[in-house]
Tab-separated table of N, CA and C in Angstrom:
chain	number	residue	atom	x	y	z
A	1107	UNK	N	12.145	-56.897	6.525
A	1107	UNK	CA	10.737	-56.691	6.293
A	1107	UNK	C	10.523	-55.370	5.572
A	1108	UNK	N	9.633	-55.364	4.638
A	1108	UNK	CA	9.313	-54.145	3.902
A	1108	UNK	C	7.901	-53.695	4.255
A	1109	UNK	N	7.725	-52.361	4.265
A	1109	UNK	CA	6.412	-51.796	4.556
A	1109	UNK	C	5.883	-51.094	3.322
A	1110	UNK	N	4.572	-51.136	3.165
A	1110	UNK	CA	3.948	-50.422	2.051
A	1110	UNK	C	3.750	-48.971	2.460
A	1111	UNK	N	4.033	-48.058	1.544
A	1111	UNK	CA	3.840	-46.624	1.754
A	1111	UNK	C	2.966	-46.070	0.641
A	1112	UNK	N	2.052	-45.188	1.015
A	1112	UNK	CA	1.194	-44.566	0.017
A	1112	UNK	C	1.857	-43.274	-0.452
A	1113	UNK	N	1.906	-43.069	-1.780
A	1113	UNK	CA	2.459	-41.815	-2.298
A	1113	UNK	C	1.347	-40.780	-2.411
A	1114	UNK	N	1.678	-39.582	-2.899
A	1114	UNK	CA	0.723	-38.481	-2.962
A	1114	UNK	C	-0.447	-38.745	-3.903
A	1115	UNK	N	-0.291	-39.687	-4.822
A	1115	UNK	CA	-1.371	-40.022	-5.747
A	1115	UNK	C	-2.254	-41.150	-5.218
A	1116	UNK	N	-1.990	-41.601	-4.004
A	1116	UNK	CA	-2.780	-42.681	-3.428
A	1116	UNK	C	-2.280	-44.065	-3.800
A	1117	UNK	N	-1.169	-44.136	-4.543
A	1117	UNK	CA	-0.602	-45.433	-4.927
A	1117	UNK	C	0.354	-45.897	-3.829
A	1118	UNK	N	0.505	-47.204	-3.707
A	1118	UNK	CA	1.403	-47.753	-2.701
A	1118	UNK	C	2.753	-48.095	-3.306
A	1119	UNK	N	3.798	-47.893	-2.526
A	1119	UNK	CA	5.149	-48.253	-2.940
A	1119	UNK	C	5.799	-49.041	-1.821
A	1120	UNK	N	6.994	-49.503	-2.048
A	1120	UNK	CA	7.697	-50.323	-1.069
A	1120	UNK	C	8.896	-49.534	-0.529
A	1121	UNK	N	9.042	-49.515	0.783
A	1121	UNK	CA	10.172	-48.867	1.434
A	1121	UNK	C	10.840	-49.891	2.338
A	1122	UNK	N	12.142	-50.100	2.181
A	1122	UNK	CA	12.819	-51.066	3.051
A	1122	UNK	C	12.683	-50.678	4.524
A	1123	UNK	N	12.691	-51.666	5.386
A	1123	UNK	CA	12.539	-51.455	6.833
A	1123	UNK	C	13.560	-50.476	7.371
A	1124	UNK	N	14.801	-50.584	6.936
A	1124	UNK	CA	15.858	-49.707	7.451
A	1124	UNK	C	16.378	-48.777	6.364
A	1125	UNK	N	15.454	-48.078	5.719
A	1125	UNK	CA	15.838	-47.138	4.668
A	1125	UNK	C	16.649	-46.007	5.294
A	1126	UNK	N	17.728	-45.586	4.651
A	1126	UNK	CA	18.550	-44.511	5.230
A	1126	UNK	C	17.792	-43.186	5.223
A	1127	UNK	N	18.044	-42.396	6.223
A	1127	UNK	CA	17.452	-41.069	6.282
A	1127	UNK	C	18.222	-40.127	5.377
A	1128	UNK	N	17.563	-39.099	4.911
A	1128	UNK	CA	18.236	-38.075	4.111
A	1128	UNK	C	19.123	-37.245	5.028
A	1129	UNK	N	20.246	-36.834	4.524
A	1129	UNK	CA	21.163	-35.990	5.284
A	1129	UNK	C	21.310	-34.662	4.567
A	1130	UNK	N	20.512	-33.667	4.960
A	1130	UNK	CA	20.618	-32.369	4.283
A	1130	UNK	C	21.909	-31.671	4.671
A	1131	UNK	N	22.364	-30.828	3.797
A	1131	UNK	CA	23.553	-30.031	4.075
A	1131	UNK	C	23.234	-28.572	3.771
A	1132	UNK	N	23.465	-27.719	4.736
A	1132	UNK	CA	23.311	-26.286	4.545
A	1132	UNK	C	24.660	-25.673	4.880
A	1133	UNK	N	25.281	-24.998	3.928
A	1133	UNK	CA	26.595	-24.421	4.206
A	1133	UNK	C	26.515	-23.364	5.302
A	1134	UNK	N	27.509	-23.321	6.164
A	1134	UNK	CA	27.568	-22.313	7.216
A	1134	UNK	C	28.097	-21.025	6.610
A	1135	UNK	N	27.446	-19.921	6.930
A	1135	UNK	CA	27.862	-18.644	6.371
A	1135	UNK	C	29.059	-18.074	7.131
A	1136	UNK	N	30.039	-17.572	6.401
A	1136	UNK	CA	31.152	-16.893	7.069
A	1136	UNK	C	30.684	-15.516	7.546
A	1137	UNK	N	31.490	-14.875	8.367
A	1137	UNK	CA	31.180	-13.509	8.786
A	1137	UNK	C	31.278	-12.578	7.592
A	1138	UNK	N	30.422	-11.576	7.572
A	1138	UNK	CA	30.403	-10.539	6.542
A	1138	UNK	C	30.411	-11.122	5.122
A	1139	UNK	N	29.414	-11.984	4.809
A	1139	UNK	CA	29.382	-12.576	3.467
A	1139	UNK	C	28.909	-11.561	2.432
A	1140	UNK	N	29.246	-11.778	1.163
A	1140	UNK	CA	28.706	-10.900	0.113
A	1140	UNK	C	27.193	-11.057	0.066
A	1141	UNK	N	26.521	-9.998	-0.384
A	1141	UNK	CA	25.058	-10.011	-0.432
A	1141	UNK	C	24.562	-9.502	-1.778
A	1142	UNK	N	23.426	-10.049	-2.204
A	1142	UNK	CA	22.718	-9.494	-3.349
A	1142	UNK	C	21.989	-8.234	-2.906
A	1143	UNK	N	21.668	-7.381	-3.848
A	1143	UNK	CA	20.752	-6.281	-3.569
A	1143	UNK	C	19.383	-6.911	-3.310
A	1144	UNK	N	18.555	-6.301	-2.450
A	1144	UNK	CA	17.275	-6.922	-2.094
A	1144	UNK	C	16.391	-7.356	-3.263
A	1145	UNK	N	16.221	-6.568	-4.339
A	1145	UNK	CA	15.359	-7.064	-5.427
A	1145	UNK	C	15.873	-8.371	-6.059
A	1146	UNK	N	17.188	-8.493	-6.204
A	1146	UNK	CA	17.745	-9.731	-6.759
A	1146	UNK	C	17.615	-10.872	-5.748
A	1147	UNK	N	17.837	-10.558	-4.466
A	1147	UNK	CA	17.690	-11.574	-3.425
A	1147	UNK	C	16.284	-12.150	-3.384
A	1148	UNK	N	15.280	-11.294	-3.540
A	1148	UNK	CA	13.893	-11.755	-3.548
A	1148	UNK	C	13.671	-12.761	-4.673
A	1149	UNK	N	14.198	-12.462	-5.844
A	1149	UNK	CA	14.036	-13.357	-6.997
A	1149	UNK	C	14.817	-14.651	-6.810
A	1150	UNK	N	16.016	-14.558	-6.267
A	1150	UNK	CA	16.869	-15.742	-6.104
A	1150	UNK	C	16.483	-16.593	-4.897
A	1151	UNK	N	15.711	-15.999	-3.962
A	1151	UNK	CA	15.279	-16.751	-2.786
A	1151	UNK	C	16.250	-16.676	-1.629
A	1152	UNK	N	17.297	-15.881	-1.762
A	1152	UNK	CA	18.265	-15.659	-0.694
A	1152	UNK	C	19.005	-14.366	-0.974
A	1153	UNK	N	19.436	-13.717	0.079
A	1153	UNK	CA	20.230	-12.498	-0.076
A	1153	UNK	C	21.713	-12.828	-0.222
A	1154	UNK	N	22.068	-14.089	-0.013
A	1154	UNK	CA	23.475	-14.472	0.052
A	1154	UNK	C	23.870	-15.386	-1.097
A	1155	UNK	N	24.761	-14.919	-1.980
A	1155	UNK	CA	25.194	-15.760	-3.099
A	1155	UNK	C	25.748	-17.113	-2.655
A	1156	UNK	N	26.371	-17.179	-1.491
A	1156	UNK	CA	26.921	-18.441	-1.003
A	1156	UNK	C	25.854	-19.475	-0.672
A	1157	UNK	N	24.616	-19.030	-0.464
A	1157	UNK	CA	23.510	-19.948	-0.185
A	1157	UNK	C	22.589	-20.118	-1.391
A	1158	UNK	N	22.944	-19.500	-2.491
A	1158	UNK	CA	22.128	-19.549	-3.696
A	1158	UNK	C	22.425	-20.852	-4.430
A	1159	UNK	N	21.651	-21.870	-4.115
A	1159	UNK	CA	21.853	-23.194	-4.681
A	1159	UNK	C	20.579	-23.614	-5.414
A	1160	UNK	N	20.405	-23.160	-6.662
A	1160	UNK	CA	19.165	-23.435	-7.390
A	1160	UNK	C	18.909	-24.924	-7.568
A	1161	UNK	N	17.654	-25.303	-7.427
A	1161	UNK	CA	17.256	-26.688	-7.599
A	1161	UNK	C	17.503	-27.125	-9.039
A	1162	UNK	N	18.282	-28.168	-9.205
A	1162	UNK	CA	18.634	-28.721	-10.518
A	1162	UNK	C	19.227	-27.666	-11.451
A	1163	UNK	N	19.887	-26.680	-10.871
A	1163	UNK	CA	20.553	-25.659	-11.666
A	1163	UNK	C	19.621	-24.675	-12.352
A	1164	UNK	N	18.331	-24.732	-12.048
A	1164	UNK	CA	17.365	-23.832	-12.678
A	1164	UNK	C	17.210	-22.593	-11.802
A	1165	UNK	N	17.802	-21.492	-12.210
A	1165	UNK	CA	17.780	-20.256	-11.425
A	1165	UNK	C	16.715	-19.311	-11.951
A	1166	UNK	N	15.976	-18.718	-11.035
A	1166	UNK	CA	14.984	-17.712	-11.403
A	1166	UNK	C	15.709	-16.394	-11.624
A	1167	UNK	N	15.612	-15.856	-12.804
A	1167	UNK	CA	16.285	-14.593	-13.122
A	1167	UNK	C	15.288	-13.509	-13.508
A	1168	UNK	N	14.014	-13.828	-13.374
A	1168	UNK	CA	12.958	-12.889	-13.727
A	1168	UNK	C	12.938	-11.738	-12.720
A	1169	UNK	N	12.770	-10.520	-13.194
A	1169	UNK	CA	12.690	-9.390	-12.284
A	1169	UNK	C	11.241	-9.010	-12.057
A	1170	UNK	N	10.954	-8.492	-10.870
A	1170	UNK	CA	9.607	-8.035	-10.561
A	1170	UNK	C	9.485	-6.564	-10.911
A	1171	UNK	N	8.287	-6.161	-11.296
A	1171	UNK	CA	8.026	-4.752	-11.591
A	1171	UNK	C	8.203	-3.928	-10.318
A	1172	UNK	N	8.672	-2.713	-10.467
A	1172	UNK	CA	8.884	-1.844	-9.310
A	1172	UNK	C	7.556	-1.159	-8.955
A	1173	UNK	N	6.820	-1.784	-8.033
A	1173	UNK	CA	5.544	-1.250	-7.571
A	1173	UNK	C	5.617	-1.081	-6.056
A	1174	UNK	N	4.713	-0.327	-5.460
A	1174	UNK	CA	4.721	-0.202	-3.992
A	1174	UNK	C	4.629	-1.559	-3.292
A	1175	UNK	N	3.797	-2.450	-3.827
A	1175	UNK	CA	3.649	-3.768	-3.208
A	1175	UNK	C	4.939	-4.583	-3.311
A	1176	UNK	N	5.606	-4.510	-4.452
A	1176	UNK	CA	6.867	-5.239	-4.629
A	1176	UNK	C	7.954	-4.663	-3.723
A	1177	UNK	N	8.012	-3.348	-3.591
A	1177	UNK	CA	8.996	-2.742	-2.688
A	1177	UNK	C	8.779	-3.216	-1.256
A	1178	UNK	N	7.522	-3.275	-0.833
A	1178	UNK	CA	7.201	-3.749	0.513
A	1178	UNK	C	7.603	-5.209	0.670
A	1179	UNK	N	7.298	-6.028	-0.307
A	1179	UNK	CA	7.662	-7.443	-0.269
A	1179	UNK	C	9.180	-7.606	-0.236
A	1180	UNK	N	9.886	-6.827	-1.022
A	1180	UNK	CA	11.342	-6.908	-1.090
A	1180	UNK	C	11.974	-6.526	0.240
A	1181	UNK	N	11.506	-5.444	0.841
A	1181	UNK	CA	12.053	-5.025	2.133
A	1181	UNK	C	11.739	-6.043	3.224
A	1182	UNK	N	10.538	-6.610	3.206
A	1182	UNK	CA	10.189	-7.643	4.176
A	1182	UNK	C	11.065	-8.871	4.030
A	1183	UNK	N	11.360	-9.245	2.792
A	1183	UNK	CA	12.238	-10.385	2.532
A	1183	UNK	C	13.654	-10.111	3.040
A	1184	UNK	N	14.169	-8.914	2.727
A	1184	UNK	CA	15.522	-8.557	3.170
A	1184	UNK	C	15.605	-8.550	4.695
A	1185	UNK	N	14.579	-8.039	5.358
A	1185	UNK	CA	14.548	-8.042	6.825
A	1185	UNK	C	14.615	-9.457	7.377
A	1186	UNK	N	13.820	-10.344	6.805
A	1186	UNK	CA	13.807	-11.731	7.293
A	1186	UNK	C	15.150	-12.420	7.052
A	1187	UNK	N	15.743	-12.201	5.907
A	1187	UNK	CA	17.047	-12.801	5.610
A	1187	UNK	C	18.115	-12.295	6.586
A	1188	UNK	N	18.104	-11.004	6.845
A	1188	UNK	CA	19.072	-10.449	7.793
A	1188	UNK	C	18.819	-10.981	9.197
A	1189	UNK	N	17.555	-11.123	9.583
A	1189	UNK	CA	17.245	-11.668	10.906
A	1189	UNK	C	17.780	-13.095	11.042
A	1190	UNK	N	17.604	-13.904	9.998
A	1190	UNK	CA	18.122	-15.275	10.041
A	1190	UNK	C	19.645	-15.288	10.143
A	1191	UNK	N	20.290	-14.410	9.401
A	1191	UNK	CA	21.752	-14.308	9.465
A	1191	UNK	C	22.197	-13.885	10.870
A	1192	UNK	N	21.508	-12.891	11.426
A	1192	UNK	CA	21.883	-12.392	12.755
A	1192	UNK	C	21.631	-13.421	13.850
A	1193	UNK	N	20.739	-14.376	13.611
A	1193	UNK	CA	20.530	-15.453	14.581
A	1193	UNK	C	21.808	-16.249	14.812
A	1194	UNK	N	22.646	-16.347	13.794
A	1194	UNK	CA	23.892	-17.122	13.926
A	1194	UNK	C	25.143	-16.248	13.923
A	1195	UNK	N	24.983	-14.939	13.688
A	1195	UNK	CA	26.125	-14.023	13.631
A	1195	UNK	C	25.780	-12.741	14.393
A	1196	UNK	N	25.418	-12.892	15.647
A	1196	UNK	CA	24.905	-11.761	16.412
A	1196	UNK	C	25.913	-10.636	16.626
A	1197	UNK	N	27.188	-10.886	16.435
A	1197	UNK	CA	28.209	-9.853	16.640
A	1197	UNK	C	28.564	-9.088	15.364
A	1198	UNK	N	27.890	-9.366	14.268
A	1198	UNK	CA	28.169	-8.682	12.999
A	1198	UNK	C	27.482	-7.311	13.023
A	1199	UNK	N	28.235	-6.287	13.393
A	1199	UNK	CA	27.658	-4.942	13.560
A	1199	UNK	C	27.202	-4.336	12.228
A	1200	UNK	N	27.863	-4.679	11.134
A	1200	UNK	CA	27.464	-4.163	9.824
A	1200	UNK	C	26.079	-4.711	9.462
A	1201	UNK	N	25.882	-6.011	9.663
A	1201	UNK	CA	24.587	-6.622	9.364
A	1201	UNK	C	23.500	-6.069	10.289
A	1202	UNK	N	23.838	-5.832	11.542
A	1202	UNK	CA	22.867	-5.278	12.480
A	1202	UNK	C	22.451	-3.865	12.078
A	1203	UNK	N	23.424	-3.051	11.650
A	1203	UNK	CA	23.093	-1.703	11.171
A	1203	UNK	C	22.203	-1.765	9.935
A	1204	UNK	N	22.518	-2.687	9.031
A	1204	UNK	CA	21.712	-2.849	7.826
A	1204	UNK	C	20.299	-3.302	8.202
A	1205	UNK	N	20.199	-4.219	9.152
A	1205	UNK	CA	18.906	-4.710	9.626
A	1205	UNK	C	18.060	-3.557	10.171
A	1206	UNK	N	18.667	-2.718	10.988
A	1206	UNK	CA	17.940	-1.573	11.565
A	1206	UNK	C	17.517	-0.572	10.484
A	1207	UNK	N	18.374	-0.378	9.492
A	1207	UNK	CA	18.023	0.506	8.376
A	1207	UNK	C	16.828	-0.053	7.615
A	1208	UNK	N	16.843	-1.361	7.318
A	1208	UNK	CA	15.731	-1.989	6.610
A	1208	UNK	C	14.449	-1.978	7.449
A	1209	UNK	N	14.576	-2.076	8.778
A	1209	UNK	CA	13.390	-1.987	9.631
A	1209	UNK	C	12.691	-0.643	9.421
A	1210	UNK	N	13.470	0.430	9.423
A	1210	UNK	CA	12.903	1.774	9.236
A	1210	UNK	C	12.310	1.921	7.841
A	1211	UNK	N	13.045	1.457	6.834
A	1211	UNK	CA	12.544	1.536	5.465
A	1211	UNK	C	11.248	0.745	5.312
A	1212	UNK	N	11.208	-0.451	5.902
A	1212	UNK	CA	10.012	-1.286	5.817
A	1212	UNK	C	8.829	-0.601	6.495
A	1213	UNK	N	9.056	-0.054	7.676
A	1213	UNK	CA	7.980	0.625	8.395
A	1213	UNK	C	7.437	1.795	7.576
A	1214	UNK	N	8.331	2.615	7.038
A	1214	UNK	CA	7.898	3.757	6.228
A	1214	UNK	C	7.145	3.300	4.977
A	1215	UNK	N	7.653	2.276	4.327
A	1215	UNK	CA	7.018	1.752	3.118
A	1215	UNK	C	5.647	1.171	3.456
A	1216	UNK	N	5.540	0.471	4.587
A	1216	UNK	CA	4.270	-0.113	4.999
A	1216	UNK	C	3.240	0.980	5.288
A	1217	UNK	N	3.660	2.034	5.966
A	1217	UNK	CA	2.734	3.124	6.273
A	1217	UNK	C	2.297	3.819	4.982
A	1218	UNK	N	3.240	4.043	4.090
A	1218	UNK	CA	2.924	4.683	2.807
A	1218	UNK	C	1.969	3.818	1.985
A	1219	UNK	N	2.232	2.524	1.962
A	1219	UNK	CA	1.378	1.606	1.200
A	1219	UNK	C	-0.031	1.568	1.795
A	1220	UNK	N	-0.125	1.471	3.104
A	1220	UNK	CA	-1.441	1.351	3.721
A	1220	UNK	C	-2.241	2.647	3.603
A	1221	UNK	N	-1.570	3.786	3.532
A	1221	UNK	CA	-2.280	5.051	3.326
A	1221	UNK	C	-2.809	5.138	1.897
A	1222	UNK	N	-2.000	4.734	0.926
A	1222	UNK	CA	-2.386	4.847	-0.475
A	1222	UNK	C	-3.249	3.711	-0.973
A	1223	UNK	N	-3.122	2.534	-0.365
A	1223	UNK	CA	-3.853	1.371	-0.876
A	1223	UNK	C	-4.840	0.841	0.161
A	1224	UNK	N	-4.317	0.048	1.068
A	1224	UNK	CA	-5.156	-0.556	2.101
A	1224	UNK	C	-4.275	-1.078	3.220
A	1225	UNK	N	-4.861	-1.412	4.375
A	1225	UNK	CA	-4.049	-1.915	5.488
A	1225	UNK	C	-3.325	-3.210	5.114
A	1226	UNK	N	-2.134	-3.370	5.657
A	1226	UNK	CA	-1.347	-4.583	5.436
A	1226	UNK	C	-1.823	-5.692	6.368
A	1227	UNK	N	-2.109	-5.332	7.613
A	1227	UNK	CA	-2.580	-6.297	8.603
A	1227	UNK	C	-3.424	-5.562	9.641
A	1228	UNK	N	-3.924	-6.274	10.596
A	1228	UNK	CA	-4.778	-5.659	11.608
A	1228	UNK	C	-4.029	-4.667	12.492
A	1229	UNK	N	-2.730	-4.729	12.518
A	1229	UNK	CA	-1.936	-3.817	13.327
A	1229	UNK	C	-1.673	-2.473	12.657
A	1230	UNK	N	-2.066	-2.337	11.403
A	1230	UNK	CA	-1.847	-1.089	10.677
A	1230	UNK	C	-2.889	-0.061	11.110
A	1231	UNK	N	-2.454	1.077	11.663
A	1231	UNK	CA	-3.435	2.092	12.069
A	1231	UNK	C	-4.205	2.615	10.855
A	1232	UNK	N	-5.525	2.730	10.994
A	1232	UNK	CA	-6.365	3.227	9.911
A	1232	UNK	C	-7.362	4.242	10.454
A	1233	UNK	N	-7.869	5.057	9.579
A	1233	UNK	CA	-8.899	6.051	9.911
A	1233	UNK	C	-10.191	5.644	9.224
A	1234	UNK	N	-11.307	6.137	9.718
A	1234	UNK	CA	-12.580	5.928	9.046
A	1234	UNK	C	-13.156	4.543	9.274
A	1235	UNK	N	-13.827	4.031	8.240
A	1235	UNK	CA	-14.533	2.755	8.320
A	1235	UNK	C	-13.582	1.577	8.503
A	1236	UNK	N	-14.149	0.492	8.986
A	1236	UNK	CA	-13.432	-0.776	9.067
A	1236	UNK	C	-13.389	-1.357	7.662
A	1237	UNK	N	-12.194	-1.410	7.047
A	1237	UNK	CA	-12.061	-1.807	5.642
A	1237	UNK	C	-11.390	-3.155	5.445
A	1238	UNK	N	-11.113	-3.860	6.528
A	1238	UNK	CA	-10.313	-5.078	6.394
A	1238	UNK	C	-10.952	-6.092	5.459
A	1239	UNK	N	-12.245	-6.210	5.465
A	1239	UNK	CA	-12.914	-7.226	4.645
A	1239	UNK	C	-13.201	-6.768	3.224
A	1240	UNK	N	-12.863	-5.523	2.898
A	1240	UNK	CA	-13.109	-5.020	1.548
A	1240	UNK	C	-12.255	-5.767	0.529
A	1241	UNK	N	-12.829	-6.012	-0.638
A	1241	UNK	CA	-12.083	-6.628	-1.734
A	1241	UNK	C	-11.149	-5.596	-2.340
A	1242	UNK	N	-10.137	-5.945	-3.087
A	1242	UNK	CA	-9.713	-7.307	-3.386
A	1242	UNK	C	-8.798	-7.854	-2.295
A	1243	UNK	N	-8.785	-9.175	-2.182
A	1243	UNK	CA	-7.887	-9.841	-1.256
A	1243	UNK	C	-6.505	-9.938	-1.898
A	1244	UNK	N	-5.458	-10.031	-1.094
A	1244	UNK	CA	-4.096	-10.069	-1.666
A	1244	UNK	C	-3.865	-11.182	-2.673
A	1245	UNK	N	-4.534	-12.309	-2.529
A	1245	UNK	CA	-4.291	-13.430	-3.435
A	1245	UNK	C	-5.119	-13.347	-4.718
A	1246	UNK	N	-5.964	-12.356	-4.840
A	1246	UNK	CA	-6.735	-12.171	-6.063
A	1246	UNK	C	-5.875	-11.410	-7.059
A	1247	UNK	N	-5.073	-12.158	-7.803
A	1247	UNK	CA	-4.025	-11.587	-8.637
A	1247	UNK	C	-4.535	-10.513	-9.614
A	1248	UNK	N	-5.541	-10.838	-10.383
A	1248	UNK	CA	-6.011	-9.890	-11.411
A	1248	UNK	C	-6.522	-8.594	-10.790
A	1249	UNK	N	-7.200	-8.694	-9.661
A	1249	UNK	CA	-7.743	-7.514	-9.010
A	1249	UNK	C	-6.650	-6.670	-8.382
A	1250	UNK	N	-5.528	-7.277	-8.039
A	1250	UNK	CA	-4.439	-6.581	-7.369
A	1250	UNK	C	-3.298	-6.221	-8.294
A	1251	UNK	N	-3.439	-6.512	-9.566
A	1251	UNK	CA	-2.359	-6.250	-10.518
A	1251	UNK	C	-2.047	-4.760	-10.560
A	1252	UNK	N	-0.793	-4.436	-10.365
A	1252	UNK	CA	-0.367	-3.051	-10.387
A	1252	UNK	C	0.378	-2.777	-11.681
A	1253	UNK	N	0.178	-1.601	-12.231
A	1253	UNK	CA	0.806	-1.254	-13.507
A	1253	UNK	C	2.246	-1.013	-13.450
């Protein structure tokens, strides 16, 4: 028996009753894998060359401008990548030291950014007026464009 399925355009297609499920494969990382520098990792979507598997071979090689916002984004990305790695490699002391170093760098960068620009989130200590609702919003690209 076949069932009708609606696609994203609202059109119907046919899917066999016992269609096979997809079997994703994610390579397991070895201990102490090579790493990209954080700015390259941000662009490639991973800090680890062994996990850098571009879709259809199309790799993003564009570099981001070195701005306070980009530095903050890069450090946040590196922190998250290291946290994911440490979830499966908790005994890697080198990665843990790097993670702690990036935590400090991220905190300092966040405080510096919020002092010079605006709060990052509601947890960022601020002085004076309540400015959270002030424009521009982060997604307003033209208003937030940094030189």
